[in-house]
């Protein structure tokens, strides 16, 4: 069955596969035109991911100008569509005029979830059921006409549908196929699903996070998922550069576990080189003092003095200029050894001041410091505002939405939020026609068989 589907898909595919250093895709749809100024313009990404790590990766590729086609389950879509509240409520009616028997009214959600909206901009959505023959044919056709495929299924799952790397490279030898899993494609844990919080616990991060006298604590955001997405987005671009010289794609095998172990950085190196087991330090630094959060009369502030000059500057601002000459605090090693006494002295001064008073006192002192801001204070930060970190975009049904835009500014390329996060299956017909060149008869067969779903969006 798989070989029959692959052979059929190869015959039915129409558009050429793009190359990083050669001709680009020349799709007729507006989304492809919107990517013309991005550094990845002309690169087509088939996105078979959901939740966070995978969608974060493909969003970054979309920000860079790639055409990202997000494949979703026809009725429930990406799991995060239901992860709320909060939801951005719809301001406009979803269902439009009935466009014919092949179109259905769209499924009803409470709104667009904030979770889904944060990692799915600059994408198109198609509703395809890979459990059907027609759905698999569509995905094989898309793989034939894509540069990159990103998926985050448990190893072996896509092979059940004839969508493994080994099978799809027969259709498209230039395909860069990126797999994101919990534990990697080999090894005794390869069949386990991966979840950020479990990997945080299992791969050392939770063990080193939290107060010294408290229990292990998860990081406040799913940092392992996000870092995995960053790793894979970079690996994909490296594979595209490699393809430009070799003419071949390749399989990228990424996992949350390996990402998290690599993120242990100097803490992991302490163990590998010196056999030193890590411990929890709260906001303190194991090798530098003072370097931590201090309480104020109405909040908290983080201060770091990484060398003698910075420590001297801090002491003068604290109106205790004699401290650098105290034998307990002359060097960083002395300060680390006598950390408890030093912190108590600093706390005595700062706890009697408001955060604003401390900030005014430290202004221009030459050492790193900053208040512990809430999320609301973070988005109101003058530097965040000046750098236009938050972008506003018009959603066709939810009205104006705000998202955190790309983190890197390019001097010669337009990298921005061009497209709002798509509605479920919003672009099914558009992709079937403009990317795959399907005829009316082919579309009717795909929809009537349940392989694809088209909705009556207004």
Tab-separated table of C-alpha atoms in Angstrom:
chain	number	residue	atom	x	y	z
A	1	UNK	CA	0.000	0.000	0.000
A	2	UNK	CA	2.768	2.450	0.920
A	3	UNK	CA	4.649	1.929	-2.324
A	4	UNK	CA	1.424	2.349	-4.307
A	5	UNK	CA	0.705	5.651	-2.530
A	6	UNK	CA	4.247	6.892	-3.091
A	7	UNK	CA	4.141	6.033	-6.769
A	8	UNK	CA	0.756	7.686	-7.198
A	9	UNK	CA	1.857	10.786	-5.327
A	10	UNK	CA	4.952	11.081	-7.489
A	11	UNK	CA	2.855	11.016	-10.649
A	12	UNK	CA	0.337	13.524	-9.291
A	13	UNK	CA	2.796	16.075	-7.922
A	14	UNK	CA	3.196	19.080	-10.174
A	15	UNK	CA	5.312	21.887	-8.729
A	16	UNK	CA	9.136	21.708	-8.648
A	17	UNK	CA	11.001	21.428	-5.378
A	18	UNK	CA	12.810	24.626	-4.473
A	19	UNK	CA	16.557	24.802	-3.808
A	20	UNK	CA	18.262	27.198	-1.429
A	21	UNK	CA	20.742	28.352	-4.032
A	22	UNK	CA	18.664	27.879	-7.196
A	23	UNK	CA	15.177	28.611	-8.424
A	24	UNK	CA	12.617	29.429	-5.760
A	25	UNK	CA	8.996	28.339	-5.601
A	26	UNK	CA	6.714	30.537	-7.668
A	27	UNK	CA	3.356	29.852	-6.048
A	28	UNK	CA	0.457	32.001	-7.141
A	29	UNK	CA	-1.092	32.348	-3.695
A	30	UNK	CA	-0.790	35.599	-1.757
A	31	UNK	CA	0.949	34.028	1.239
A	32	UNK	CA	3.910	32.990	-0.905
A	33	UNK	CA	4.137	36.524	-2.310
A	34	UNK	CA	4.156	37.899	1.224
A	35	UNK	CA	7.414	36.044	1.926
A	36	UNK	CA	9.298	37.618	-0.996
A	37	UNK	CA	11.484	39.869	1.172
A	38	UNK	CA	12.429	37.306	3.827
A	39	UNK	CA	15.811	35.515	3.840
A	40	UNK	CA	14.009	32.155	3.488
A	41	UNK	CA	11.683	33.341	0.731
A	42	UNK	CA	10.900	30.454	-1.617
A	43	UNK	CA	11.515	27.759	0.979
A	44	UNK	CA	8.422	25.657	1.636
A	45	UNK	CA	7.958	23.955	5.004
A	46	UNK	CA	5.495	21.127	5.611
A	47	UNK	CA	4.613	21.418	9.301
A	48	UNK	CA	3.355	18.213	10.931
A	49	UNK	CA	3.886	19.470	14.474
A	50	UNK	CA	1.667	20.542	17.320
A	51	UNK	CA	1.863	21.940	20.871
A	52	UNK	CA	5.070	24.016	21.371
A	53	UNK	CA	8.559	22.793	20.371
A	54	UNK	CA	7.658	22.033	16.749
A	55	UNK	CA	5.332	24.988	16.139
A	56	UNK	CA	7.900	27.324	17.699
A	57	UNK	CA	10.517	26.018	15.256
A	58	UNK	CA	8.271	26.394	12.209
A	59	UNK	CA	7.116	29.839	13.337
A	60	UNK	CA	10.746	30.979	13.338
A	61	UNK	CA	11.123	29.668	9.783
A	62	UNK	CA	7.929	31.486	8.830
A	63	UNK	CA	9.223	34.702	10.382
A	64	UNK	CA	12.249	34.383	8.100
A	65	UNK	CA	10.020	34.244	5.022
A	66	UNK	CA	9.443	30.526	4.470
A	67	UNK	CA	6.005	29.392	3.369
A	68	UNK	CA	4.832	27.206	6.247
A	69	UNK	CA	1.922	24.834	5.633
A	70	UNK	CA	0.565	23.642	8.961
A	71	UNK	CA	-1.230	20.283	8.783
A	72	UNK	CA	-3.997	19.900	11.366
A	73	UNK	CA	-6.545	17.307	12.375
A	74	UNK	CA	-9.781	18.203	10.542
A	75	UNK	CA	-11.975	18.630	13.642
A	76	UNK	CA	-9.825	19.393	16.683
A	77	UNK	CA	-6.756	20.923	15.048
A	78	UNK	CA	-3.621	21.614	17.048
A	79	UNK	CA	-4.182	20.561	20.668
A	80	UNK	CA	-3.389	24.068	21.890
A	81	UNK	CA	-6.467	25.503	20.161
A	82	UNK	CA	-8.410	24.238	23.189
A	83	UNK	CA	-5.817	25.221	25.811
A	84	UNK	CA	-7.454	28.080	27.629
A	85	UNK	CA	-8.519	30.393	29.045
A	86	UNK	CA	-7.424	32.920	28.121
A	87	UNK	CA	-8.988	33.050	24.651
A	88	UNK	CA	-9.153	35.947	22.229
A	89	UNK	CA	-12.873	36.015	21.573
A	90	UNK	CA	-14.140	36.256	18.024
A	91	UNK	CA	-15.294	39.691	16.909
A	92	UNK	CA	-16.641	38.553	13.555
A	93	UNK	CA	-18.824	35.678	12.453
A	94	UNK	CA	-16.847	32.642	11.339
A	95	UNK	CA	-19.213	30.932	8.929
A	96	UNK	CA	-19.834	32.609	5.614
A	97	UNK	CA	-22.071	31.907	2.660
A	98	UNK	CA	-22.219	28.211	1.861
A	99	UNK	CA	-19.763	27.689	-0.979
A	100	UNK	CA	-21.048	24.279	-1.957
A	101	UNK	CA	-21.418	20.718	-0.724
A	102	UNK	CA	-17.664	20.275	-0.300
A	103	UNK	CA	-17.448	23.014	2.335
A	104	UNK	CA	-18.522	22.628	5.961
A	105	UNK	CA	-19.218	25.160	8.662
A	106	UNK	CA	-16.038	25.550	10.733
A	107	UNK	CA	-15.807	23.859	14.143
A	108	UNK	CA	-16.637	26.032	17.118
A	109	UNK	CA	-13.956	26.943	19.653
A	110	UNK	CA	-14.377	29.359	22.589
A	111	UNK	CA	-12.099	31.714	20.679
A	112	UNK	CA	-8.464	31.656	19.612
A	113	UNK	CA	-6.403	30.472	22.577
A	114	UNK	CA	-3.493	32.652	23.698
A	115	UNK	CA	-1.309	29.539	23.726
A	116	UNK	CA	-2.053	28.727	20.078
A	117	UNK	CA	-1.673	32.339	18.979
A	118	UNK	CA	1.813	32.695	20.476
A	119	UNK	CA	3.582	30.194	18.158
A	120	UNK	CA	1.552	29.927	14.947
A	121	UNK	CA	1.859	33.216	13.083
A	122	UNK	CA	3.141	33.348	9.495
A	123	UNK	CA	1.592	29.980	8.613
A	124	UNK	CA	-1.195	28.529	6.509
A	125	UNK	CA	-3.444	25.793	7.883
A	126	UNK	CA	-4.795	22.800	6.014
A	127	UNK	CA	-7.131	20.190	7.504
A	128	UNK	CA	-5.991	16.711	6.455
A	129	UNK	CA	-6.698	13.271	7.908
A	130	UNK	CA	-3.556	11.189	7.447
A	131	UNK	CA	-5.435	8.039	8.458
A	132	UNK	CA	-7.203	8.038	5.085
A	133	UNK	CA	-5.668	7.073	1.742
A	134	UNK	CA	-6.489	10.470	0.219
A	135	UNK	CA	-5.079	12.296	3.230
A	136	UNK	CA	-1.822	10.385	2.927
A	137	UNK	CA	-1.677	11.110	-0.808
A	138	UNK	CA	-2.017	14.820	-0.093
A	139	UNK	CA	0.804	14.737	2.444
A	140	UNK	CA	3.055	12.773	0.113
A	141	UNK	CA	2.331	15.267	-2.667
A	142	UNK	CA	3.167	18.120	-0.313
A	143	UNK	CA	6.382	16.424	0.792
A	144	UNK	CA	7.298	16.016	-2.882
A	145	UNK	CA	6.885	19.761	-3.322
A	146	UNK	CA	8.471	20.963	-0.074
A	147	UNK	CA	11.991	21.752	1.018
A	148	UNK	CA	11.512	20.926	4.683
A	149	UNK	CA	9.260	18.641	6.707
A	150	UNK	CA	9.069	19.038	10.495
A	151	UNK	CA	7.261	16.483	12.661
A	152	UNK	CA	7.008	15.656	16.360
A	153	UNK	CA	5.368	12.253	16.490
A	154	UNK	CA	6.621	9.347	18.566
A	155	UNK	CA	9.275	7.460	16.533
A	156	UNK	CA	7.668	5.002	14.138
A	157	UNK	CA	4.216	6.616	14.132
A	158	UNK	CA	4.485	8.293	10.726
A	159	UNK	CA	5.976	5.122	9.253
A	160	UNK	CA	2.579	3.500	9.859
A	161	UNK	CA	1.159	5.905	7.280
A	162	UNK	CA	3.975	5.689	4.755
A	163	UNK	CA	5.357	9.075	5.829
A	164	UNK	CA	8.731	8.124	7.281
A	165	UNK	CA	11.930	9.794	6.132
A	166	UNK	CA	13.040	6.628	4.354
A	167	UNK	CA	9.836	6.575	2.312
A	168	UNK	CA	9.562	10.286	1.579
A	169	UNK	CA	13.157	10.663	0.450
A	170	UNK	CA	12.271	8.248	-2.371
A	171	UNK	CA	9.726	10.839	-3.499
A	172	UNK	CA	11.926	13.851	-2.772
A	173	UNK	CA	15.655	13.179	-2.259
A	174	UNK	CA	16.202	16.873	-1.481
A	175	UNK	CA	13.819	16.910	1.476
A	176	UNK	CA	15.181	18.041	4.840
A	177	UNK	CA	13.163	15.956	7.299
A	178	UNK	CA	13.342	17.109	10.940
A	179	UNK	CA	12.012	14.902	13.737
A	180	UNK	CA	11.426	16.298	17.230
A	181	UNK	CA	10.869	13.653	19.907
A	182	UNK	CA	11.179	13.321	23.648
A	183	UNK	CA	14.166	10.996	23.715
A	184	UNK	CA	15.440	10.533	20.156
A	185	UNK	CA	14.821	7.821	17.584
A	186	UNK	CA	17.092	5.190	19.170
A	187	UNK	CA	17.833	3.922	22.656
A	188	UNK	CA	15.741	2.298	25.400
A	189	UNK	CA	13.494	5.353	25.927
A	190	UNK	CA	12.899	6.159	22.245
A	191	UNK	CA	9.277	4.992	22.294
A	192	UNK	CA	8.274	7.291	25.149
A	193	UNK	CA	6.398	10.528	24.509
A	194	UNK	CA	8.221	13.678	25.577
A	195	UNK	CA	6.861	16.471	27.751
A	196	UNK	CA	8.771	19.572	28.794
A	197	UNK	CA	8.212	19.263	32.542
A	198	UNK	CA	9.150	15.566	32.565
A	199	UNK	CA	12.388	16.254	30.698
A	200	UNK	CA	13.144	19.172	33.040
A	201	UNK	CA	12.921	16.672	35.881
A	202	UNK	CA	14.698	13.809	34.141
A	203	UNK	CA	17.567	15.757	32.573
A	204	UNK	CA	18.814	17.766	35.532
A	205	UNK	CA	17.204	21.181	35.112
A	206	UNK	CA	14.608	20.807	37.842
A	207	UNK	CA	17.239	19.431	40.225
A	208	UNK	CA	19.260	22.652	40.018
A	209	UNK	CA	16.290	25.055	40.036
A	210	UNK	CA	14.813	26.389	43.264
A	211	UNK	CA	15.910	27.668	46.649
A	212	UNK	CA	18.785	25.941	48.437
A	213	UNK	CA	16.571	24.814	51.303
A	214	UNK	CA	13.544	24.028	49.126
A	215	UNK	CA	12.457	21.341	46.713
A	216	UNK	CA	13.028	21.141	42.957
A	217	UNK	CA	11.067	23.691	40.888
A	218	UNK	CA	10.131	23.810	37.212
A	219	UNK	CA	11.118	26.826	35.170
A	220	UNK	CA	8.231	29.259	34.701
A	221	UNK	CA	8.061	28.770	30.921
A	222	UNK	CA	8.530	25.562	28.889
A	223	UNK	CA	12.169	26.381	28.244
A	224	UNK	CA	13.169	22.866	27.095
A	225	UNK	CA	10.480	22.892	24.392
A	226	UNK	CA	11.509	26.357	23.259
A	227	UNK	CA	15.224	25.571	23.190
A	228	UNK	CA	14.542	22.420	21.194
A	229	UNK	CA	12.625	24.483	18.663
A	230	UNK	CA	15.563	26.887	18.445
A	231	UNK	CA	18.041	24.044	17.984
A	232	UNK	CA	15.984	22.467	15.205
A	233	UNK	CA	15.359	25.750	13.394
A	234	UNK	CA	19.134	26.280	13.227
A	235	UNK	CA	19.763	22.671	12.196
A	236	UNK	CA	17.259	23.002	9.358
A	237	UNK	CA	19.011	26.055	7.957
A	238	UNK	CA	22.380	24.278	8.183
A	239	UNK	CA	20.889	21.290	6.332
A	240	UNK	CA	19.552	23.597	3.615
A	241	UNK	CA	23.006	25.123	3.176
A	242	UNK	CA	24.491	21.630	2.992
A	243	UNK	CA	21.886	20.643	0.415
A	244	UNK	CA	22.937	23.527	-1.813
A	245	UNK	CA	26.319	21.838	-2.311
A	246	UNK	CA	25.404	18.143	-2.048
A	247	UNK	CA	22.025	18.198	-3.755
A	248	UNK	CA	20.646	15.942	-1.005
A	249	UNK	CA	18.416	16.450	1.973
A	250	UNK	CA	18.872	14.598	5.233
A	251	UNK	CA	17.155	13.450	8.411
A	252	UNK	CA	17.545	15.597	11.546
A	253	UNK	CA	16.972	13.660	14.765
A	254	UNK	CA	16.373	16.086	17.664
A	255	UNK	CA	15.089	15.392	21.146
A	256	UNK	CA	14.044	17.285	24.244
A	257	UNK	CA	16.383	15.132	26.327
A	258	UNK	CA	19.535	15.926	24.356
A	259	UNK	CA	18.596	19.583	24.180
A	260	UNK	CA	18.174	19.775	27.940
A	261	UNK	CA	21.425	17.931	28.688
A	262	UNK	CA	23.294	20.326	26.367
A	263	UNK	CA	21.661	23.255	28.185
A	264	UNK	CA	23.292	22.278	31.476
A	265	UNK	CA	26.340	24.120	30.056
A	266	UNK	CA	28.856	25.020	32.792
A	267	UNK	CA	26.861	23.114	35.434
A	268	UNK	CA	27.176	19.947	33.385
A	269	UNK	CA	30.835	20.696	32.702
A	270	UNK	CA	31.515	21.014	36.429
A	271	UNK	CA	30.410	17.422	36.802
A	272	UNK	CA	32.049	16.046	33.649
A	273	UNK	CA	35.414	17.699	34.333
A	274	UNK	CA	35.543	17.948	38.104
A	275	UNK	CA	33.020	15.408	39.322
A	276	UNK	CA	31.180	18.196	41.162
A	277	UNK	CA	27.493	17.470	41.750
A	278	UNK	CA	25.253	20.497	41.307
A	279	UNK	CA	22.960	22.015	43.900
A	280	UNK	CA	20.143	24.540	44.016
A	281	UNK	CA	21.204	28.125	44.643
A	282	UNK	CA	17.962	30.073	44.220
A	283	UNK	CA	18.891	33.327	42.482
A	284	UNK	CA	22.471	33.194	43.743
A	285	UNK	CA	25.541	32.258	41.707
A	286	UNK	CA	27.731	29.423	42.937
A	287	UNK	CA	30.978	31.206	42.039
A	288	UNK	CA	30.220	34.932	42.310
A	289	UNK	CA	29.088	37.115	45.203
A	290	UNK	CA	27.119	39.276	45.405
A	291	UNK	CA	25.108	38.055	42.436
A	292	UNK	CA	21.442	37.525	43.340
A	293	UNK	CA	18.033	39.011	44.050
A	294	UNK	CA	17.644	41.284	47.072
A	295	UNK	CA	14.376	42.333	48.671
A	296	UNK	CA	13.354	45.976	48.814
A	297	UNK	CA	10.627	47.689	50.798
A	298	UNK	CA	8.095	47.069	47.994
A	299	UNK	CA	9.611	44.488	45.676
A	300	UNK	CA	12.856	42.894	44.579
A	301	UNK	CA	15.938	43.812	42.586
A	302	UNK	CA	18.677	41.683	41.056
A	303	UNK	CA	22.268	42.896	41.456
A	304	UNK	CA	25.524	41.381	40.236
A	305	UNK	CA	29.088	42.375	41.055
A	306	UNK	CA	31.316	40.137	38.981
A	307	UNK	CA	34.670	41.736	39.750
A	308	UNK	CA	36.402	43.930	42.309
A	309	UNK	CA	35.724	47.155	40.434
A	310	UNK	CA	31.994	46.482	40.275
A	311	UNK	CA	31.931	45.492	43.946
A	312	UNK	CA	33.701	48.705	44.900
A	313	UNK	CA	31.190	50.713	42.871
A	314	UNK	CA	28.300	48.964	44.589
A	315	UNK	CA	29.767	49.630	48.030
A	316	UNK	CA	30.181	53.322	47.316
A	317	UNK	CA	26.555	53.564	46.166
A	318	UNK	CA	25.515	51.759	49.355
A	319	UNK	CA	27.528	54.391	51.274
A	320	UNK	CA	29.762	51.714	52.708
A	321	UNK	CA	33.060	52.463	50.883
A	322	UNK	CA	35.110	50.558	53.450
A	323	UNK	CA	33.688	47.155	52.547
A	324	UNK	CA	36.167	46.409	49.697
A	325	UNK	CA	39.009	46.741	52.247
A	326	UNK	CA	37.387	44.371	54.713
A	327	UNK	CA	39.507	41.154	54.716
A	328	UNK	CA	36.310	39.124	54.377
A	329	UNK	CA	35.402	40.801	51.067
A	330	UNK	CA	38.648	41.816	49.328
A	331	UNK	CA	38.427	39.275	46.505
A	332	UNK	CA	35.584	37.421	44.857
A	333	UNK	CA	36.774	34.205	46.521
A	334	UNK	CA	36.609	35.964	49.878
A	335	UNK	CA	33.130	37.219	49.124
A	336	UNK	CA	31.901	33.769	48.066
A	337	UNK	CA	33.363	32.273	51.260
A	338	UNK	CA	31.694	34.932	53.416
A	339	UNK	CA	28.566	35.292	51.327
A	340	UNK	CA	26.127	35.082	54.245
A	341	UNK	CA	27.682	38.030	56.091
A	342	UNK	CA	27.959	40.107	52.907
A	343	UNK	CA	24.368	39.506	51.861
A	344	UNK	CA	23.139	40.445	55.326
A	345	UNK	CA	24.992	43.790	55.118
A	346	UNK	CA	23.544	44.590	51.683
A	347	UNK	CA	20.058	43.494	52.712
A	348	UNK	CA	20.114	45.827	55.671
A	349	UNK	CA	20.437	48.811	53.360
A	350	UNK	CA	18.202	47.728	50.481
A	351	UNK	CA	15.315	46.445	52.593
A	352	UNK	CA	14.793	49.973	53.933
A	353	UNK	CA	14.444	51.425	50.417
A	354	UNK	CA	11.793	51.154	47.709
A	355	UNK	CA	12.709	49.540	44.424
A	356	UNK	CA	12.583	52.901	42.665
A	357	UNK	CA	14.929	54.391	45.251
A	358	UNK	CA	17.415	51.561	44.740
A	359	UNK	CA	17.230	51.935	40.961
A	360	UNK	CA	17.889	55.669	41.256
A	361	UNK	CA	20.810	55.009	43.606
A	362	UNK	CA	22.434	52.530	41.198
A	363	UNK	CA	21.878	54.547	38.014
A	364	UNK	CA	25.177	54.918	36.127
A	365	UNK	CA	27.198	52.837	38.588
A	366	UNK	CA	28.600	50.487	35.946
A	367	UNK	CA	27.411	47.176	37.365
A	368	UNK	CA	24.513	45.010	36.187
A	369	UNK	CA	21.211	45.417	38.014
A	370	UNK	CA	17.505	45.362	37.306
A	371	UNK	CA	14.148	45.086	39.039
A	372	UNK	CA	12.247	41.821	39.204
A	373	UNK	CA	9.379	42.739	36.890
A	374	UNK	CA	6.001	41.135	36.508
A	375	UNK	CA	4.871	40.151	33.006
A	376	UNK	CA	2.811	43.347	32.817
A	377	UNK	CA	5.832	45.429	33.845
A	378	UNK	CA	7.964	43.582	31.305
A	379	UNK	CA	5.715	44.523	28.394
A	380	UNK	CA	5.619	48.123	29.670
A	381	UNK	CA	9.432	48.266	29.918
A	382	UNK	CA	10.722	51.352	28.073
A	383	UNK	CA	13.330	49.324	26.176
A	384	UNK	CA	10.732	46.732	25.147
A	385	UNK	CA	8.587	49.585	23.834
A	386	UNK	CA	11.500	51.300	22.108
A	387	UNK	CA	12.552	48.105	20.332
A	388	UNK	CA	8.979	47.422	19.185
A	389	UNK	CA	9.124	43.906	20.620
A	390	UNK	CA	5.349	43.566	20.647
A	391	UNK	CA	3.660	43.567	17.245
A	392	UNK	CA	-0.030	44.088	16.556
A	393	UNK	CA	-1.703	42.293	13.688
A	394	UNK	CA	-5.260	42.049	12.426
A	395	UNK	CA	-6.834	38.619	12.753
A	396	UNK	CA	-9.692	38.025	10.297
A	397	UNK	CA	-12.080	36.860	13.021
A	398	UNK	CA	-10.559	37.776	16.403
A	399	UNK	CA	-9.714	41.380	15.537
A	400	UNK	CA	-6.466	42.950	16.637
A	401	UNK	CA	-4.066	40.623	18.447
A	402	UNK	CA	-0.698	41.355	19.980
A	403	UNK	CA	2.248	38.962	19.828
A	404	UNK	CA	5.930	39.082	20.735
A	405	UNK	CA	7.655	39.560	17.394
A	406	UNK	CA	10.943	38.137	16.062
A	407	UNK	CA	13.842	38.498	18.503
A	408	UNK	CA	16.469	39.429	15.879
A	409	UNK	CA	16.497	42.527	13.698
A	410	UNK	CA	17.955	42.175	10.186
A	411	UNK	CA	19.601	45.103	8.418
A	412	UNK	CA	18.917	43.847	4.885
A	413	UNK	CA	15.906	41.529	5.188
A	414	UNK	CA	12.292	42.046	6.137
A	415	UNK	CA	11.613	39.733	9.081
A	416	UNK	CA	8.262	40.464	10.667
A	417	UNK	CA	4.781	39.223	11.506
A	418	UNK	CA	3.106	39.128	8.092
A	419	UNK	CA	0.291	36.661	8.606
A	420	UNK	CA	-1.946	36.117	11.646
A	421	UNK	CA	-2.156	32.622	13.125
A	422	UNK	CA	-4.516	30.750	10.785
A	423	UNK	CA	-7.936	29.348	11.506
A	424	UNK	CA	-8.264	25.574	11.376
A	425	UNK	CA	-8.181	24.477	7.731
A	426	UNK	CA	-8.393	28.065	6.524
A	427	UNK	CA	-6.123	27.406	3.547
A	428	UNK	CA	-6.978	23.832	2.558
A	429	UNK	CA	-8.446	24.693	-0.815
A	430	UNK	CA	-5.824	27.345	-1.529
A	431	UNK	CA	-2.949	24.917	-0.916
A	432	UNK	CA	-4.517	22.073	-2.880
A	433	UNK	CA	-5.013	24.324	-5.879
A	434	UNK	CA	-1.993	26.645	-5.870
A	435	UNK	CA	0.715	24.443	-4.383
A	436	UNK	CA	-0.320	21.025	-5.690
A	437	UNK	CA	-2.264	22.126	-8.753
A	438	UNK	CA	-5.185	19.827	-7.958
A	439	UNK	CA	-8.126	19.896	-10.338
A	440	UNK	CA	-11.745	20.244	-9.252
A	441	UNK	CA	-12.133	16.486	-9.597
A	442	UNK	CA	-9.069	15.759	-7.443
A	443	UNK	CA	-10.263	18.167	-4.758
A	444	UNK	CA	-13.731	16.628	-4.789
A	445	UNK	CA	-12.235	13.176	-4.341
A	446	UNK	CA	-9.971	14.324	-1.521
A	447	UNK	CA	-12.811	16.017	0.364
A	448	UNK	CA	-15.578	13.483	-0.240
A	449	UNK	CA	-13.286	10.678	0.963
A	450	UNK	CA	-12.523	12.527	4.216
A	451	UNK	CA	-8.886	13.034	3.318
A	452	UNK	CA	-9.189	16.818	3.427
A	453	UNK	CA	-11.704	19.252	4.870
A	454	UNK	CA	-12.669	22.682	3.562
A	455	UNK	CA	-14.610	25.147	5.707
A	456	UNK	CA	-17.059	27.944	4.968
A	457	UNK	CA	-15.070	30.780	6.502
A	458	UNK	CA	-16.646	34.154	5.899
